[in-house]
Coordinates of C-alpha atoms in Angstrom, one line a residue:
M1 CA 124.8 135.6 134.8
N2 CA 125.0 132.0 135.9
T3 CA 126.7 132.9 139.2
R4 CA 124.3 135.7 140.1
I5 CA 121.2 133.5 139.7
H6 CA 123.0 130.8 141.5
E7 CA 123.8 133.2 144.3
I8 CA 120.1 134.0 144.8
L9 CA 119.1 130.3 144.8
K10 CA 121.8 129.5 147.3
K11 CA 121.3 132.6 149.5
Y12 CA 117.5 132.4 149.9
P13 CA 116.5 128.8 149.7
S14 CA 114.0 128.9 152.5
E15 CA 112.5 132.3 151.5
L16 CA 112.2 131.2 147.9
L17 CA 110.5 127.9 149.0
D18 CA 108.0 129.7 151.2
E19 CA 107.2 132.4 148.6
W20 CA 106.9 129.8 145.9
L21 CA 104.4 127.7 147.9
V22 CA 102.3 130.9 148.4
A23 CA 102.3 131.5 144.7
L24 CA 101.4 127.9 143.9
N25 CA 98.5 128.0 146.4
A26 CA 97.3 131.3 145.0
S27 CA 97.3 129.8 141.5
G28 CA 94.9 127.1 142.6
V29 CA 96.8 124.3 141.0
R30 CA 97.1 122.3 144.2
R31 CA 94.0 120.2 144.8
D32 CA 93.7 118.7 148.2
A33 CA 92.1 115.6 146.8
L34 CA 95.1 115.0 144.5
M35 CA 98.0 116.5 146.4
K36 CA 98.7 117.4 150.0
E37 CA 100.6 120.5 151.0
G38 CA 103.4 118.5 152.5
E39 CA 103.9 116.5 149.3
L40 CA 104.0 119.7 147.3
R41 CA 106.5 121.3 149.7
D42 CA 108.8 118.3 149.4
Q43 CA 108.7 118.5 145.6
C44 CA 109.4 122.2 145.5
A45 CA 112.3 121.8 148.0
E46 CA 113.9 119.0 145.9
F47 CA 113.5 121.0 142.7
L48 CA 115.2 124.1 144.2
R49 CA 118.0 121.9 145.5
L50 CA 118.6 120.3 142.1
L51 CA 118.2 123.6 140.2
T52 CA 120.7 125.3 142.4
R53 CA 123.3 122.6 141.7
A54 CA 122.5 122.6 137.9
V55 CA 122.8 126.4 137.5
E56 CA 126.1 126.3 139.3
Q57 CA 127.5 123.6 137.1
G58 CA 125.9 124.2 133.7
N59 CA 125.0 126.7 131.1
I60 CA 121.8 128.5 132.2
H61 CA 120.7 128.9 128.6
D62 CA 120.9 125.1 127.8
T63 CA 118.8 122.8 130.0
T64 CA 119.6 119.8 127.8
T65 CA 123.2 119.5 129.2
P66 CA 124.2 116.7 131.6
A67 CA 124.2 119.3 134.4
Y68 CA 120.4 119.5 134.2
A69 CA 119.9 115.7 134.0
S70 CA 118.7 115.4 137.6
V71 CA 116.3 118.4 137.1
R72 CA 114.8 116.8 134.0
E73 CA 114.4 113.5 135.7
L74 CA 112.6 115.1 138.6
L75 CA 110.3 117.1 136.2
E76 CA 109.6 114.0 134.1
R77 CA 108.6 112.0 137.2
L78 CA 106.4 114.8 138.5
S79 CA 104.8 115.5 135.1
R80 CA 104.0 111.9 134.5
S81 CA 102.5 111.6 138.0
R82 CA 100.4 114.8 137.5
S83 CA 99.2 113.6 134.1
L84 CA 98.0 110.3 135.5
Q85 CA 96.4 112.1 138.5
G86 CA 94.3 114.2 136.1
F87 CA 96.1 117.6 136.2
S88 CA 96.0 119.6 133.0
P89 CA 99.2 120.5 131.0
G90 CA 98.7 124.1 132.2
E91 CA 98.5 123.1 135.8
T92 CA 101.6 121.0 135.5
A93 CA 103.6 123.8 133.9
T94 CA 102.4 126.2 136.5
F95 CA 104.5 124.3 139.0
I96 CA 107.6 125.8 137.3
F97 CA 106.1 129.1 136.1
S98 CA 105.0 130.0 139.7
L99 CA 108.6 130.2 140.7
K100 CA 109.1 133.3 138.6
Q101 CA 107.4 135.7 141.0
P102 CA 109.6 134.9 144.1
L103 CA 112.8 134.5 142.0
F104 CA 112.2 137.8 140.1
G105 CA 111.5 139.6 143.4
R106 CA 114.7 138.4 144.9
L107 CA 116.7 139.4 141.8
R108 CA 115.3 142.9 141.9
G109 CA 116.0 143.3 145.6
E110 CA 119.5 142.1 145.2
F111 CA 120.5 144.2 142.3
T112 CA 118.2 147.2 142.6
K113 CA 120.9 149.7 142.0
D114 CA 121.9 148.3 138.6
A115 CA 118.9 148.3 136.1
Q116 CA 120.9 146.6 133.4
V117 CA 122.0 143.7 135.6
V118 CA 118.4 143.3 136.8
A119 CA 117.1 143.2 133.2
D120 CA 119.8 140.7 132.2
E121 CA 119.1 138.5 135.2
L122 CA 115.4 138.6 134.8
W123 CA 115.7 137.6 131.1
A124 CA 118.0 134.7 131.9
A125 CA 115.7 133.5 134.6
T126 CA 112.7 133.8 132.3
V127 CA 114.4 131.7 129.6
L128 CA 115.5 129.1 132.1
L129 CA 112.1 128.6 133.7
D130 CA 110.2 128.8 130.4
K131 CA 112.3 126.0 129.0
L132 CA 111.8 123.8 132.1
G133 CA 108.1 124.6 132.1
L134 CA 107.7 123.7 128.5
Y135 CA 109.5 120.4 129.2
T136 CA 106.9 119.5 131.7
T137 CA 104.1 120.0 129.1
E138 CA 106.0 117.8 126.7
V139 CA 106.3 115.0 129.2
H140 CA 102.7 115.5 130.2
Q141 CA 101.4 115.2 126.6
R142 CA 103.6 112.2 125.9
T143 CA 102.3 110.5 129.0
R144 CA 98.7 111.1 127.9
E145 CA 99.4 109.8 124.5
E146 CA 100.9 106.6 125.9
V147 CA 97.8 106.2 128.1
I148 CA 95.5 106.7 125.1
V149 CA 97.5 104.2 123.0
R150 CA 97.4 101.6 125.8
Q151 CA 93.7 102.1 126.3
Q152 CA 93.0 101.7 122.6
Q153 CA 95.0 98.5 122.6
E154 CA 93.1 97.2 125.6
M155 CA 89.8 98.1 124.0
M156 CA 90.9 96.4 120.8
E157 CA 91.7 93.2 122.7
L158 CA 88.4 93.4 124.6
S159 CA 86.5 93.9 121.3
T160 CA 87.9 90.7 119.8
P161 CA 86.9 87.9 122.1
V162 CA 87.4 84.3 120.8
V163 CA 84.6 82.1 122.2
A164 CA 84.8 78.3 122.4
L165 CA 81.4 77.3 120.9
W166 CA 81.9 73.5 121.0
D167 CA 84.6 70.9 121.1
R168 CA 87.2 71.9 118.6
I169 CA 85.1 74.9 117.3
V170 CA 85.8 78.5 118.2
A171 CA 84.1 81.7 117.1
L172 CA 85.3 85.2 116.7
P173 CA 82.5 87.8 116.5
L174 CA 83.7 91.1 115.0
I175 CA 82.1 94.4 115.7
G176 CA 83.1 97.7 114.0
T177 CA 85.6 98.5 111.3
L178 CA 88.6 96.4 110.6
D179 CA 91.9 98.3 110.1
S180 CA 95.5 97.1 109.9
G181 CA 96.1 97.5 113.6
R182 CA 93.0 95.7 114.7
T183 CA 93.5 93.0 112.1
Q184 CA 96.8 92.2 113.6
T185 CA 95.3 91.9 117.1
V186 CA 92.4 89.8 115.7
M187 CA 94.9 87.4 114.0
E188 CA 97.1 87.1 117.1
T189 CA 94.2 86.5 119.4
L190 CA 92.5 83.9 117.1
L191 CA 95.7 82.0 116.5
Q192 CA 96.6 81.9 120.2
R193 CA 93.1 80.6 121.0
I194 CA 93.4 77.9 118.4
V195 CA 96.6 76.7 120.0
E196 CA 95.1 76.8 123.5
T197 CA 91.9 75.0 122.6
G198 CA 93.2 72.7 119.9
A199 CA 90.4 74.0 117.7
E200 CA 90.0 72.6 114.2
I201 CA 87.4 75.1 112.9
A202 CA 87.3 78.8 113.5
I203 CA 84.2 80.9 112.7
I204 CA 84.8 84.6 112.0
D205 CA 81.4 86.3 112.3
I206 CA 81.2 89.7 110.6
T207 CA 77.5 90.4 111.3
G208 CA 78.6 93.4 113.4
V209 CA 80.9 94.8 110.6
P210 CA 79.0 97.7 109.1
T211 CA 80.7 97.7 105.6
V212 CA 83.2 95.7 103.7
D213 CA 85.7 97.3 101.4
T214 CA 88.7 96.0 99.6
L215 CA 91.0 96.6 102.5
T216 CA 88.6 94.8 104.9
A217 CA 88.3 91.9 102.6
Q218 CA 92.1 91.6 102.3
H219 CA 92.3 91.6 106.1
L220 CA 89.8 88.8 106.3
I221 CA 91.7 86.7 103.7
K222 CA 94.9 87.2 105.6
T223 CA 93.3 86.0 108.8
V224 CA 91.8 83.0 107.0
T225 CA 95.2 82.1 105.5
A226 CA 96.9 82.4 108.9
T227 CA 94.3 80.2 110.4
R228 CA 94.8 77.5 107.8
L229 CA 98.5 77.6 108.4
M230 CA 97.7 76.6 112.0
G231 CA 95.9 73.6 110.7
A232 CA 92.4 74.8 111.2
E233 CA 89.5 75.4 108.9
C234 CA 88.0 78.9 108.7
V235 CA 84.4 79.9 108.0
I236 CA 83.2 83.5 107.5
S237 CA 79.6 84.0 108.7
G238 CA 77.3 87.0 108.7
I239 CA 77.5 87.6 104.9
R240 CA 74.5 89.8 104.4
P241 CA 73.0 90.4 100.9
Q242 CA 74.5 93.9 100.6
I243 CA 77.9 92.7 101.8
A244 CA 77.8 89.9 99.2
Q245 CA 77.0 92.4 96.5
T246 CA 79.8 94.6 97.6
I247 CA 82.3 91.8 97.6
V248 CA 81.3 90.8 94.1
H249 CA 81.4 94.4 92.9
L250 CA 84.9 94.8 94.4
G251 CA 86.1 91.7 92.6
V252 CA 87.3 90.1 95.8
D253 CA 87.9 86.3 95.4
L254 CA 86.5 84.4 98.3
S255 CA 85.7 81.3 96.3
D256 CA 88.0 79.1 98.3
V257 CA 86.6 80.4 101.6
V258 CA 83.5 78.8 103.2
T259 CA 81.0 81.6 103.8
K260 CA 77.6 81.5 105.6
S261 CA 74.8 83.9 106.0
S262 CA 74.6 83.5 109.8
L263 CA 76.6 82.3 112.8
A264 CA 74.0 79.5 113.3
S265 CA 74.6 78.3 109.7
A266 CA 78.3 78.4 110.2
F267 CA 78.1 76.4 113.5
S268 CA 75.8 73.8 111.8
W269 CA 78.4 73.4 109.0
A270 CA 81.2 73.1 111.5
L271 CA 79.4 70.3 113.4
K272 CA 78.8 68.4 110.2
R273 CA 82.4 68.9 109.2
L274 CA 83.5 67.3 112.4
N275 CA 80.8 64.6 112.3
Q276 CA 79.3 65.9 115.4
T277 CA 75.6 66.4 116.3
I278 CA 73.8 68.2 119.1
G279 CA 71.5 65.7 120.9
T280 CA 68.0 66.6 121.8
G281 CA 66.3 65.5 124.9
P282 CA 63.1 63.4 124.9
R283 CA 60.0 65.1 123.9
A284 CA 57.3 65.5 126.5
A285 CA 54.3 63.2 126.2
P286 CA 51.2 64.9 124.7
T287 CA 48.6 65.7 127.2
K288 CA 45.2 64.1 126.9
G289 CA 41.9 65.8 127.0

């Protein structure tokens, strides 16, 4: 079975390539804005070359063997590229599945007098191409998941800006829910900023945090503790009445943490702590008349 499929691949490389391209264009998966015809032809030709060598050397029923390593590497590269270009998993898998029509046609034509051989060869070719097609969808999905994780990480970093409010005073306004992953990013960002600015006081403003539960409070306490270990004071601002009641109801102990109702109050406290004041300009003289 391996030899017969290999014979077809080796005997009709140009014909299979041309017929495959016709099938691909008919399927509508090639979009001119994303992929030119010359590029697609090169990809198909390379795949047929590698597949011919793999089928000759390896077990046609097992595409995980070393013989198919080059084929898998090519499909991984193509699948990742198509995923990033915006092709769907189905469009990506169609690159492989569209080869069935020309390959099946050649197999029928070559062994037309032996129905059993044709049936066996068609089944072997189906299993082979199905496995390779499914492999492209796995790579495509994995690539999309990696992109989503990276985007979430980038959004998390963007949503935790540390602002230098004053000399030796930084502020971290938090918006949204705090979970374990975001807390780690918050902590790392804040501590790094403290090192960079030499800040002595860090204000964590939770005005934009909708609710505070036990887990959120624990995350805040961990961040405060880490900040203190860096030699900086930590103030939590934005403690609204409902949040204060929730914290008391949960039994969370924030007695050793400075808390303020607003960012302005926290900033004023920080200035006094550092014996600093904000000067005011001269008042304008009152007008007569």
